[in-house]
Amino acid sequence: SYDDVDNPPISTTRYVDESDPDIVYHGSTTTNSKKLDDTITIGVHELVLNDKCSVFADENCEKVFVSVEFLNYPGDDLETPYALPKGEPKQRHSFNFQTDFSVRDQAKKKLLTDFIGPQSNGEIKFVVVAEPPDDQPTLDCVDIGYATVNAKQLLQNERDLIEKEIDVHDMEDPAEIVGQMNVTVSIVQALKKLKQQEQTTRRMQN
């Protein structure tokens, strides 16, 4: 089960994505900032891959990065800002990537409502991607593993996931654990506020 504090750290180093002002990126974290209840924070802090990961046997995979799948945000907006050399098994890769999402507007609220609705599994997916060598421009990136965090479970437990280790599963064989990822998903307050607004709307309609 996921277990951590309800009020997560957020960053002091901020810049806004010009293509989507609802996304704010953080370069480093601090523990003394107050969390807004209309903001969701997702972070990828560290990645450790073990010797079962296919990346180490593939000479065409030179670096790794992480891409987050969440709502309808483009994958390019939710990638760690750089790829790191794959190195050796059990080597720690530090990304220190953290992103805030504003859910103030109605379109985002509708997406978030559907995300935790009965037709959705409520999973935020962290995909480990292998990047080819710079001198092989014709080769594509390859998804080699993934980790998930279930937002419905976080809401049920009323606890965010703050800098916690989660398992990375092999992309081809999900039963195989190929590493661990240290992530943050701070979403509970935003989901609770959304639920409260839904209840208020229903009461008004009745």
mmCIF file of C-alpha atoms in Angstrom:
data_model
loop_
_atom_site.group_PDB
_atom_site.id
_atom_site.type_symbol
_atom_site.label_atom_id
_atom_site.label_comp_id
_atom_site.label_asym_id
_atom_site.label_seq_id
_atom_site.Cartn_x
_atom_site.Cartn_y
_atom_site.Cartn_z
ATOM 1 C CA SER A 1 0.000 0.000 0.000
ATOM 2 C CA TYR A 2 1.040 3.573 -0.583
ATOM 3 C CA ASP A 3 1.906 5.474 2.564
ATOM 4 C CA ASP A 4 3.047 9.020 3.103
ATOM 5 C CA VAL A 5 2.065 12.484 4.262
ATOM 6 C CA ASP A 6 -0.889 14.366 2.861
ATOM 7 C CA ASN A 7 0.986 17.652 2.322
ATOM 8 C CA PRO A 8 3.882 17.075 -0.085
ATOM 9 C CA PRO A 9 6.893 19.275 -0.787
ATOM 10 C CA ILE A 10 6.735 21.450 -3.871
ATOM 11 C CA SER A 11 9.498 23.278 -5.615
ATOM 12 C CA THR A 12 10.825 26.791 -5.473
ATOM 13 C CA THR A 13 12.435 26.641 -8.910
ATOM 14 C CA ARG A 14 9.604 27.114 -11.382
ATOM 15 C CA TYR A 15 9.088 27.680 -15.070
ATOM 16 C CA VAL A 16 5.867 27.538 -17.047
ATOM 17 C CA ASP A 17 5.477 25.489 -20.214
ATOM 18 C CA GLU A 18 4.578 28.080 -22.848
ATOM 19 C CA SER A 19 2.636 25.461 -24.842
ATOM 20 C CA ASP A 20 0.433 24.619 -21.851
ATOM 21 C CA PRO A 21 0.305 27.154 -19.002
ATOM 22 C CA ASP A 22 -1.416 24.558 -16.810
ATOM 23 C CA ILE A 23 1.927 22.752 -16.480
ATOM 24 C CA VAL A 24 4.627 24.120 -14.197
ATOM 25 C CA TYR A 25 7.983 22.343 -13.987
ATOM 26 C CA HIS A 26 10.212 22.158 -10.913
ATOM 27 C CA GLY A 27 13.939 21.653 -10.876
ATOM 28 C CA SER A 28 14.406 21.084 -7.144
ATOM 29 C CA THR A 29 12.206 20.552 -4.121
ATOM 30 C CA THR A 30 11.678 22.177 -0.768
ATOM 31 C CA THR A 31 9.593 21.019 2.167
ATOM 32 C CA ASN A 32 8.172 24.340 3.372
ATOM 33 C CA SER A 33 5.635 25.220 0.679
ATOM 34 C CA LYS A 34 1.883 24.905 1.089
ATOM 35 C CA LYS A 35 0.173 22.553 -1.351
ATOM 36 C CA LEU A 36 -2.715 24.002 -3.358
ATOM 37 C CA ASP A 37 -5.831 21.858 -3.500
ATOM 38 C CA ASP A 38 -6.321 22.518 -7.222
ATOM 39 C CA THR A 39 -2.809 21.397 -8.135
ATOM 40 C CA ILE A 40 -1.519 17.899 -8.875
ATOM 41 C CA THR A 41 2.192 17.179 -8.542
ATOM 42 C CA ILE A 42 3.955 14.309 -10.312
ATOM 43 C CA GLY A 43 7.670 13.698 -9.904
ATOM 44 C CA VAL A 44 10.312 11.261 -11.143
ATOM 45 C CA HIS A 45 13.256 11.414 -8.773
ATOM 46 C CA GLU A 46 15.417 8.333 -9.256
ATOM 47 C CA LEU A 47 15.565 5.139 -11.301
ATOM 48 C CA VAL A 48 17.496 1.924 -10.627
ATOM 49 C CA LEU A 49 17.436 -0.900 -13.202
ATOM 50 C CA ASN A 50 18.591 -4.427 -12.387
ATOM 51 C CA ASP A 51 20.434 -6.996 -14.502
ATOM 52 C CA LYS A 52 17.136 -8.445 -15.764
ATOM 53 C CA CYS A 53 16.447 -5.269 -17.726
ATOM 54 C CA SER A 54 16.823 -5.727 -21.492
ATOM 55 C CA VAL A 55 18.568 -2.372 -21.912
ATOM 56 C CA PHE A 56 21.914 -3.763 -20.731
ATOM 57 C CA ALA A 57 22.046 -6.440 -23.436
ATOM 58 C CA ASP A 58 21.137 -4.074 -26.271
ATOM 59 C CA GLU A 59 23.994 -2.084 -27.795
ATOM 60 C CA ASN A 60 21.455 0.086 -29.600
ATOM 61 C CA CYS A 61 20.160 1.375 -26.247
ATOM 62 C CA GLU A 62 22.601 3.913 -24.834
ATOM 63 C CA LYS A 63 20.571 6.174 -22.537
ATOM 64 C CA VAL A 64 17.337 6.033 -20.547
ATOM 65 C CA PHE A 65 14.656 8.554 -19.623
ATOM 66 C CA VAL A 66 11.144 8.424 -18.158
ATOM 67 C CA SER A 67 7.902 9.543 -19.768
ATOM 68 C CA VAL A 68 4.678 9.933 -17.746
ATOM 69 C CA GLU A 69 1.234 9.068 -19.159
ATOM 70 C CA PHE A 70 -1.438 11.149 -17.426
ATOM 71 C CA LEU A 71 -4.825 12.414 -18.691
ATOM 72 C CA ASN A 72 -4.497 13.824 -22.209
ATOM 73 C CA TYR A 73 -1.154 15.580 -21.756
ATOM 74 C CA PRO A 74 1.277 14.963 -24.650
ATOM 75 C CA GLY A 75 4.064 12.568 -23.737
ATOM 76 C CA ASP A 76 6.729 15.081 -24.745
ATOM 77 C CA ASP A 77 5.460 17.467 -22.051
ATOM 78 C CA LEU A 78 5.877 14.847 -19.334
ATOM 79 C CA GLU A 79 9.337 13.478 -20.058
ATOM 80 C CA THR A 80 12.325 13.881 -17.806
ATOM 81 C CA PRO A 81 14.231 16.818 -19.319
ATOM 82 C CA TYR A 82 17.236 14.691 -20.250
ATOM 83 C CA ALA A 83 18.270 11.085 -20.838
ATOM 84 C CA LEU A 84 21.027 9.522 -18.741
ATOM 85 C CA PRO A 85 23.605 6.890 -19.763
ATOM 86 C CA LYS A 86 22.259 3.423 -18.946
ATOM 87 C CA GLY A 87 25.455 2.607 -17.052
ATOM 88 C CA GLU A 88 25.568 -0.688 -15.181
ATOM 89 C CA PRO A 89 22.840 -2.717 -13.423
ATOM 90 C CA LYS A 90 21.771 -1.280 -10.055
ATOM 91 C CA GLN A 91 23.293 2.096 -10.883
ATOM 92 C CA ARG A 92 21.185 4.979 -9.547
ATOM 93 C CA HIS A 93 19.925 7.483 -12.122
ATOM 94 C CA SER A 94 18.864 10.815 -10.610
ATOM 95 C CA PHE A 95 16.358 12.816 -12.659
ATOM 96 C CA ASN A 96 14.902 15.126 -9.968
ATOM 97 C CA PHE A 97 11.994 15.974 -12.284
ATOM 98 C CA GLN A 98 8.777 17.336 -10.797
ATOM 99 C CA THR A 99 5.736 18.859 -12.486
ATOM 100 C CA ASP A 100 2.629 20.674 -11.246
ATOM 101 C CA PHE A 101 -0.703 20.447 -13.058
ATOM 102 C CA SER A 102 -3.419 23.038 -12.517
ATOM 103 C CA VAL A 103 -6.938 21.590 -12.542
ATOM 104 C CA ARG A 104 -8.845 24.850 -12.186
ATOM 105 C CA ASP A 105 -10.649 24.901 -15.541
ATOM 106 C CA GLN A 106 -13.722 22.842 -16.312
ATOM 107 C CA ALA A 107 -12.113 20.824 -19.117
ATOM 108 C CA LYS A 108 -9.362 19.550 -16.806
ATOM 109 C CA LYS A 109 -11.907 18.838 -14.066
ATOM 110 C CA LYS A 110 -13.975 16.763 -16.497
ATOM 111 C CA LEU A 111 -10.876 14.780 -17.532
ATOM 112 C CA LEU A 112 -9.972 14.204 -13.898
ATOM 113 C CA THR A 113 -13.525 13.131 -13.037
ATOM 114 C CA ASP A 114 -13.459 10.579 -15.856
ATOM 115 C CA PHE A 115 -9.968 9.466 -14.787
ATOM 116 C CA ILE A 116 -11.258 8.266 -11.408
ATOM 117 C CA GLY A 117 -14.629 7.156 -12.786
ATOM 118 C CA PRO A 118 -15.849 3.578 -13.242
ATOM 119 C CA GLN A 119 -14.700 3.402 -16.873
ATOM 120 C CA SER A 120 -11.059 4.184 -16.010
ATOM 121 C CA ASN A 121 -8.450 2.159 -14.141
ATOM 122 C CA GLY A 122 -7.158 5.389 -12.576
ATOM 123 C CA GLU A 123 -3.530 4.518 -13.258
ATOM 124 C CA ILE A 124 -0.728 7.012 -13.837
ATOM 125 C CA LYS A 125 1.923 5.267 -15.908
ATOM 126 C CA PHE A 126 5.665 5.923 -15.757
ATOM 127 C CA VAL A 127 7.365 4.503 -18.857
ATOM 128 C CA VAL A 128 11.112 3.831 -18.973
ATOM 129 C CA VAL A 129 12.373 4.603 -22.461
ATOM 130 C CA ALA A 130 15.722 3.580 -23.970
ATOM 131 C CA GLU A 131 17.366 6.030 -26.352
ATOM 132 C CA PRO A 132 19.689 4.956 -29.197
ATOM 133 C CA PRO A 133 23.252 6.275 -29.619
ATOM 134 C CA ASP A 134 23.601 9.763 -31.083
ATOM 135 C CA ASP A 135 25.412 8.322 -34.117
ATOM 136 C CA GLN A 136 22.402 6.108 -34.965
ATOM 137 C CA PRO A 137 19.759 8.685 -35.989
ATOM 138 C CA THR A 138 17.647 6.137 -37.863
ATOM 139 C CA LEU A 139 16.956 4.067 -34.741
ATOM 140 C CA ASP A 140 13.863 4.719 -32.628
ATOM 141 C CA CYS A 141 13.484 4.956 -28.874
ATOM 142 C CA VAL A 142 12.220 1.753 -27.236
ATOM 143 C CA ASP A 143 9.876 1.380 -24.261
ATOM 144 C CA ILE A 144 11.614 -1.120 -21.990
ATOM 145 C CA GLY A 145 9.644 -0.982 -18.739
ATOM 146 C CA TYR A 146 6.880 0.731 -16.816
ATOM 147 C CA ALA A 147 5.636 1.481 -13.331
ATOM 148 C CA THR A 148 2.151 2.551 -12.268
ATOM 149 C CA VAL A 149 0.482 4.465 -9.463
ATOM 150 C CA ASN A 150 -3.252 4.068 -8.941
ATOM 151 C CA ALA A 151 -4.902 7.415 -8.172
ATOM 152 C CA LYS A 152 -8.113 5.716 -7.038
ATOM 153 C CA GLN A 153 -6.178 3.808 -4.381
ATOM 154 C CA LEU A 154 -4.456 6.995 -3.217
ATOM 155 C CA LEU A 155 -7.838 8.695 -2.874
ATOM 156 C CA GLN A 156 -9.305 5.722 -1.017
ATOM 157 C CA ASN A 157 -6.375 5.731 1.416
ATOM 158 C CA GLU A 158 -6.337 9.548 1.550
ATOM 159 C CA ARG A 159 -2.556 9.477 1.295
ATOM 160 C CA ASP A 160 -0.311 10.827 -1.419
ATOM 161 C CA LEU A 161 2.793 9.045 -2.625
ATOM 162 C CA ILE A 162 5.803 11.210 -1.802
ATOM 163 C CA GLU A 163 9.273 10.133 -2.943
ATOM 164 C CA LYS A 164 8.418 6.445 -2.679
ATOM 165 C CA GLU A 165 9.902 3.416 -4.444
ATOM 166 C CA ILE A 166 7.669 1.553 -6.886
ATOM 167 C CA ASP A 167 8.474 -1.506 -9.006
ATOM 168 C CA VAL A 168 9.383 -1.219 -12.676
ATOM 169 C CA HIS A 169 7.908 -4.053 -14.777
ATOM 170 C CA ASP A 170 9.342 -5.357 -18.028
ATOM 171 C CA MET A 171 7.382 -4.028 -21.001
ATOM 172 C CA GLU A 172 7.177 -7.465 -22.702
ATOM 173 C CA ASP A 173 6.817 -9.576 -19.549
ATOM 174 C CA PRO A 174 4.979 -7.584 -16.837
ATOM 175 C CA ALA A 175 5.605 -10.317 -14.264
ATOM 176 C CA GLU A 176 9.336 -9.560 -14.448
ATOM 177 C CA ILE A 177 10.547 -6.787 -12.118
ATOM 178 C CA VAL A 178 13.426 -4.982 -13.843
ATOM 179 C CA GLY A 179 14.008 -2.150 -11.382
ATOM 180 C CA GLN A 180 12.620 0.431 -9.005
ATOM 181 C CA MET A 181 11.638 4.047 -9.498
ATOM 182 C CA ASN A 182 11.377 6.765 -6.861
ATOM 183 C CA VAL A 183 8.338 8.935 -7.628
ATOM 184 C CA THR A 184 5.940 11.493 -6.235
ATOM 185 C CA VAL A 185 2.217 11.601 -6.972
ATOM 186 C CA SER A 186 0.424 14.290 -4.964
ATOM 187 C CA ILE A 187 -3.187 14.171 -6.118
ATOM 188 C CA VAL A 188 -5.414 13.415 -3.124
ATOM 189 C CA GLN A 189 -6.332 16.996 -2.209
ATOM 190 C CA ALA A 190 -7.297 17.817 -5.794
ATOM 191 C CA LEU A 191 -9.432 14.671 -6.051
ATOM 192 C CA LYS A 192 -11.134 15.334 -2.707
ATOM 193 C CA LYS A 193 -11.944 18.900 -3.768
ATOM 194 C CA LEU A 194 -13.353 17.575 -7.041
ATOM 195 C CA LYS A 195 -15.548 15.089 -5.174
ATOM 196 C CA GLN A 196 -16.805 17.837 -2.850
ATOM 197 C CA GLN A 197 -17.686 20.050 -5.811
ATOM 198 C CA GLU A 198 -19.566 17.165 -7.446
ATOM 199 C CA GLN A 199 -21.577 16.566 -4.260
ATOM 200 C CA THR A 200 -22.394 20.279 -3.970
ATOM 201 C CA THR A 201 -23.544 20.364 -7.608
ATOM 202 C CA ARG A 202 -25.778 17.334 -7.115
ATOM 203 C CA ARG A 203 -27.369 18.878 -3.996
ATOM 204 C CA MET A 204 -28.085 22.094 -5.864
ATOM 205 C CA GLN A 205 -29.663 20.155 -8.729
ATOM 206 C CA ASN A 206 -31.889 18.274 -6.319
#
